[in-house]
Amino acid sequence: MEGVFALAKKQTNRQLRSEHTKLNLFNTAVGLLAEKPFEQITIRDIVARAGVSIGTFYNYYNTKMDVFYQAYNVADRYFADTVAPQLKTGTATERIMLFFDYYARYSSEISGLKLTRLLYSVDNPHFMRNSPNGMIDTLIDVLEYGLSTGELISHGDTVREMADYFMISIRGVVYHWCTANGSYDLNSVVARFTKRLLCAYLA
């Protein structure tokens, strides 16, 4: 039994190291993006600064763009671990408003304009992802709470369709903010749009 436990612990430590390396590559790439345009960043730049080999890079990512797509896994974890616990009190309206305040803040302050603009591309497959316990599930939990209390009415939409309606709409606001080169306060505009979108489902 001790041997099995030691093996399991070793595998866990290996997984932790693997996750650390993958995240290190991502953070390094984001740091480089803050310094120069995406087109000028090479895989060699990333691995040199991260202190790993090119072979190690290809253990985790297939292309340079794949490194930046790691932002979605980071965001899902942030919403599951940091945001979701903040959405346990208040009305459904207050929780939805807070969710999208975090979303706007994440896009403008944590990801930042350059990374957000890079990710908002028609070629990005991750907008349609379905990550368990991620960002969308956090929103779905809040919407289900609103439906259970009678504060929200679905009007025949599934809760997933409701979540998609909000996310597609607010992503449109973020896209507009990107095309405007971040020239206005994203949080206040997202709050205004969220209030209007809520009118479609308030009882």
mmCIF file of C-alpha atoms in Angstrom, residues 16-178:
data_model
loop_
_atom_site.group_PDB
_atom_site.id
_atom_site.type_symbol
_atom_site.label_atom_id
_atom_site.label_comp_id
_atom_site.label_asym_id
_atom_site.label_seq_id
_atom_site.Cartn_x
_atom_site.Cartn_y
_atom_site.Cartn_z
ATOM 1 C CA LEU A 16 2.152 19.975 -10.361
ATOM 2 C CA ARG A 17 5.521 20.538 -12.002
ATOM 3 C CA SER A 18 3.942 20.067 -15.411
ATOM 4 C CA GLU A 19 1.240 22.603 -14.603
ATOM 5 C CA HIS A 20 3.852 25.035 -13.308
ATOM 6 C CA THR A 21 5.889 24.731 -16.515
ATOM 7 C CA LYS A 22 2.832 25.255 -18.697
ATOM 8 C CA LEU A 23 1.795 28.317 -16.711
ATOM 9 C CA ASN A 24 5.341 29.656 -16.735
ATOM 10 C CA LEU A 25 5.359 29.544 -20.537
ATOM 11 C CA PHE A 26 2.030 31.345 -20.633
ATOM 12 C CA ASN A 27 3.097 34.072 -18.184
ATOM 13 C CA THR A 28 6.338 34.525 -20.091
ATOM 14 C CA ALA A 29 4.494 34.933 -23.385
ATOM 15 C CA VAL A 30 2.102 37.472 -21.848
ATOM 16 C CA GLY A 31 5.074 39.385 -20.478
ATOM 17 C CA LEU A 32 6.628 39.511 -23.932
ATOM 18 C CA LEU A 33 3.327 40.677 -25.413
ATOM 19 C CA ALA A 34 3.441 43.674 -23.088
ATOM 20 C CA GLU A 35 6.791 44.604 -24.613
ATOM 21 C CA LYS A 36 6.274 44.066 -28.330
ATOM 22 C CA PRO A 37 3.680 43.080 -30.948
ATOM 23 C CA PHE A 38 2.510 39.477 -31.202
ATOM 24 C CA GLU A 39 4.013 39.167 -34.712
ATOM 25 C CA GLN A 40 7.491 39.940 -33.359
ATOM 26 C CA ILE A 41 7.383 37.294 -30.643
ATOM 27 C CA THR A 42 8.924 33.937 -31.507
ATOM 28 C CA ILE A 43 8.814 30.592 -29.761
ATOM 29 C CA ARG A 44 12.556 30.952 -29.215
ATOM 30 C CA ASP A 45 11.908 34.240 -27.405
ATOM 31 C CA ILE A 46 9.414 32.536 -25.118
ATOM 32 C CA VAL A 47 11.547 29.513 -24.221
ATOM 33 C CA ALA A 48 14.683 31.606 -23.731
ATOM 34 C CA ARG A 49 12.996 33.847 -21.203
ATOM 35 C CA ALA A 50 11.108 30.969 -19.568
ATOM 36 C CA GLY A 51 14.346 29.017 -19.200
ATOM 37 C CA VAL A 52 13.136 25.854 -20.920
ATOM 38 C CA SER A 53 13.962 24.026 -24.138
ATOM 39 C CA ILE A 54 12.003 24.200 -27.381
ATOM 40 C CA GLY A 55 11.227 20.503 -26.910
ATOM 41 C CA THR A 56 9.609 21.337 -23.576
ATOM 42 C CA PHE A 57 7.524 24.018 -25.271
ATOM 43 C CA TYR A 58 6.136 21.495 -27.757
ATOM 44 C CA ASN A 59 5.242 19.152 -24.922
ATOM 45 C CA TYR A 60 2.575 21.674 -23.946
ATOM 46 C CA TYR A 61 1.728 23.792 -26.985
ATOM 47 C CA ASN A 62 1.596 23.212 -30.727
ATOM 48 C CA THR A 63 1.878 26.843 -31.830
ATOM 49 C CA LYS A 64 2.733 30.257 -30.468
ATOM 50 C CA MET A 65 -0.952 31.181 -30.461
ATOM 51 C CA ASP A 66 -1.799 28.128 -28.374
ATOM 52 C CA VAL A 67 0.230 29.633 -25.523
ATOM 53 C CA PHE A 68 -2.026 32.670 -25.457
ATOM 54 C CA TYR A 69 -5.136 30.487 -25.633
ATOM 55 C CA GLN A 70 -4.050 29.200 -22.230
ATOM 56 C CA ALA A 71 -5.648 32.448 -21.013
ATOM 57 C CA TYR A 72 -9.014 30.673 -21.114
ATOM 58 C CA ASN A 73 -7.937 27.967 -18.701
ATOM 59 C CA VAL A 74 -6.517 30.645 -16.419
ATOM 60 C CA ALA A 75 -9.752 32.644 -16.631
ATOM 61 C CA ASP A 76 -11.923 29.602 -15.933
ATOM 62 C CA ARG A 77 -9.913 28.828 -12.816
ATOM 63 C CA TYR A 78 -10.076 32.465 -11.693
ATOM 64 C CA PHE A 79 -13.861 32.529 -12.021
ATOM 65 C CA ALA A 80 -14.279 29.167 -10.312
ATOM 66 C CA ASP A 81 -11.888 29.852 -7.441
ATOM 67 C CA THR A 82 -12.105 33.632 -6.948
ATOM 68 C CA VAL A 83 -15.330 34.929 -8.457
ATOM 69 C CA ALA A 84 -17.817 32.138 -7.679
ATOM 70 C CA PRO A 85 -17.386 32.428 -3.878
ATOM 71 C CA GLN A 86 -18.246 36.134 -4.145
ATOM 72 C CA LEU A 87 -21.578 35.319 -5.800
ATOM 73 C CA LYS A 88 -23.205 33.503 -2.890
ATOM 74 C CA THR A 89 -25.095 36.446 -1.378
ATOM 75 C CA GLY A 90 -27.475 39.109 -2.669
ATOM 76 C CA THR A 91 -30.238 39.003 -5.239
ATOM 77 C CA ALA A 92 -29.805 37.318 -8.598
ATOM 78 C CA THR A 93 -29.610 40.761 -10.190
ATOM 79 C CA GLU A 94 -26.821 41.786 -7.841
ATOM 80 C CA ARG A 95 -24.953 38.559 -8.482
ATOM 81 C CA ILE A 96 -25.230 38.870 -12.272
ATOM 82 C CA MET A 97 -24.082 42.487 -12.126
ATOM 83 C CA LEU A 98 -21.116 41.454 -9.976
ATOM 84 C CA PHE A 99 -20.245 38.562 -12.304
ATOM 85 C CA PHE A 100 -19.996 40.891 -15.297
ATOM 86 C CA ASP A 101 -18.158 43.523 -13.278
ATOM 87 C CA TYR A 102 -15.521 40.852 -12.647
ATOM 88 C CA TYR A 103 -15.636 39.898 -16.326
ATOM 89 C CA ALA A 104 -15.022 43.488 -17.440
ATOM 90 C CA ARG A 105 -12.294 43.953 -14.853
ATOM 91 C CA TYR A 106 -10.642 40.701 -15.923
ATOM 92 C CA SER A 107 -10.652 41.761 -19.591
ATOM 93 C CA SER A 108 -9.390 45.301 -18.990
ATOM 94 C CA GLU A 109 -7.100 44.960 -15.970
ATOM 95 C CA ILE A 110 -5.949 41.353 -15.639
ATOM 96 C CA SER A 111 -5.726 40.269 -19.271
ATOM 97 C CA GLY A 112 -5.228 43.823 -20.478
ATOM 98 C CA LEU A 113 -5.985 45.415 -23.825
ATOM 99 C CA LYS A 114 -3.225 43.760 -25.879
ATOM 100 C CA LEU A 115 -4.036 40.188 -24.828
ATOM 101 C CA THR A 116 -7.783 40.751 -25.037
ATOM 102 C CA ARG A 117 -7.470 42.166 -28.554
ATOM 103 C CA LEU A 118 -5.346 39.190 -29.568
ATOM 104 C CA LEU A 119 -7.927 36.726 -28.263
ATOM 105 C CA TYR A 120 -10.952 38.429 -29.806
ATOM 106 C CA SER A 121 -10.528 36.831 -33.215
ATOM 107 C CA VAL A 122 -12.971 34.983 -35.458
ATOM 108 C CA ASP A 123 -10.418 32.157 -35.600
ATOM 109 C CA ASN A 124 -10.548 31.641 -31.835
ATOM 110 C CA PRO A 125 -12.229 28.273 -31.088
ATOM 111 C CA HIS A 126 -12.345 28.861 -27.335
ATOM 112 C CA PHE A 127 -15.387 31.142 -27.299
ATOM 113 C CA MET A 128 -17.470 27.995 -27.836
ATOM 114 C CA ARG A 129 -15.671 25.893 -25.218
ATOM 115 C CA ASN A 130 -17.579 24.018 -22.535
ATOM 116 C CA SER A 131 -15.320 23.852 -19.495
ATOM 117 C CA PRO A 132 -16.796 22.183 -16.397
ATOM 118 C CA ASN A 133 -16.609 24.426 -13.329
ATOM 119 C CA GLY A 134 -15.395 27.328 -15.438
ATOM 120 C CA MET A 135 -16.614 30.792 -16.262
ATOM 121 C CA ILE A 136 -19.853 29.791 -17.996
ATOM 122 C CA ASP A 137 -20.811 27.356 -15.241
ATOM 123 C CA THR A 138 -20.307 30.129 -12.685
ATOM 124 C CA LEU A 139 -22.802 32.279 -14.578
ATOM 125 C CA ILE A 140 -25.210 29.361 -15.018
ATOM 126 C CA ASP A 141 -25.219 28.804 -11.249
ATOM 127 C CA VAL A 142 -26.263 32.413 -10.699
ATOM 128 C CA LEU A 143 -28.976 32.226 -13.343
ATOM 129 C CA GLU A 144 -30.320 28.992 -11.858
ATOM 130 C CA TYR A 145 -30.490 30.723 -8.483
ATOM 131 C CA GLY A 146 -32.500 33.566 -10.012
ATOM 132 C CA LEU A 147 -34.902 31.122 -11.655
ATOM 133 C CA SER A 148 -35.334 29.146 -8.423
ATOM 134 C CA THR A 149 -36.275 32.270 -6.453
ATOM 135 C CA GLY A 150 -38.649 33.533 -9.138
ATOM 136 C CA GLU A 151 -36.611 36.689 -9.663
ATOM 137 C CA LEU A 152 -35.885 35.607 -13.237
ATOM 138 C CA ILE A 153 -38.178 34.103 -15.874
ATOM 139 C CA SER A 154 -36.642 32.014 -18.659
ATOM 140 C CA HIS A 155 -39.389 32.687 -21.249
ATOM 141 C CA GLY A 156 -38.742 29.206 -22.611
ATOM 142 C CA ASP A 157 -34.960 29.509 -22.875
ATOM 143 C CA THR A 158 -32.763 26.902 -21.252
ATOM 144 C CA VAL A 159 -30.404 28.225 -18.615
ATOM 145 C CA ARG A 160 -27.516 27.565 -21.009
ATOM 146 C CA GLU A 161 -29.257 29.667 -23.675
ATOM 147 C CA MET A 162 -29.711 32.435 -21.119
ATOM 148 C CA ALA A 163 -26.004 32.302 -20.261
ATOM 149 C CA ASP A 164 -25.077 32.361 -23.957
ATOM 150 C CA TYR A 165 -27.337 35.385 -24.519
ATOM 151 C CA PHE A 166 -25.519 37.324 -21.810
ATOM 152 C CA MET A 167 -22.032 36.205 -22.802
ATOM 153 C CA ILE A 168 -22.428 36.844 -26.528
ATOM 154 C CA SER A 169 -23.838 40.293 -25.830
ATOM 155 C CA ILE A 170 -21.193 41.328 -23.305
ATOM 156 C CA ARG A 171 -18.410 39.921 -25.462
ATOM 157 C CA GLY A 172 -19.722 42.275 -28.127
ATOM 158 C CA VAL A 173 -19.154 45.163 -25.723
ATOM 159 C CA VAL A 174 -15.625 43.959 -24.997
ATOM 160 C CA TYR A 175 -14.961 43.642 -28.724
ATOM 161 C CA HIS A 176 -16.147 47.218 -29.242
ATOM 162 C CA TRP A 177 -13.858 48.349 -26.417
ATOM 163 C CA CYS A 178 -10.956 46.601 -28.173
#
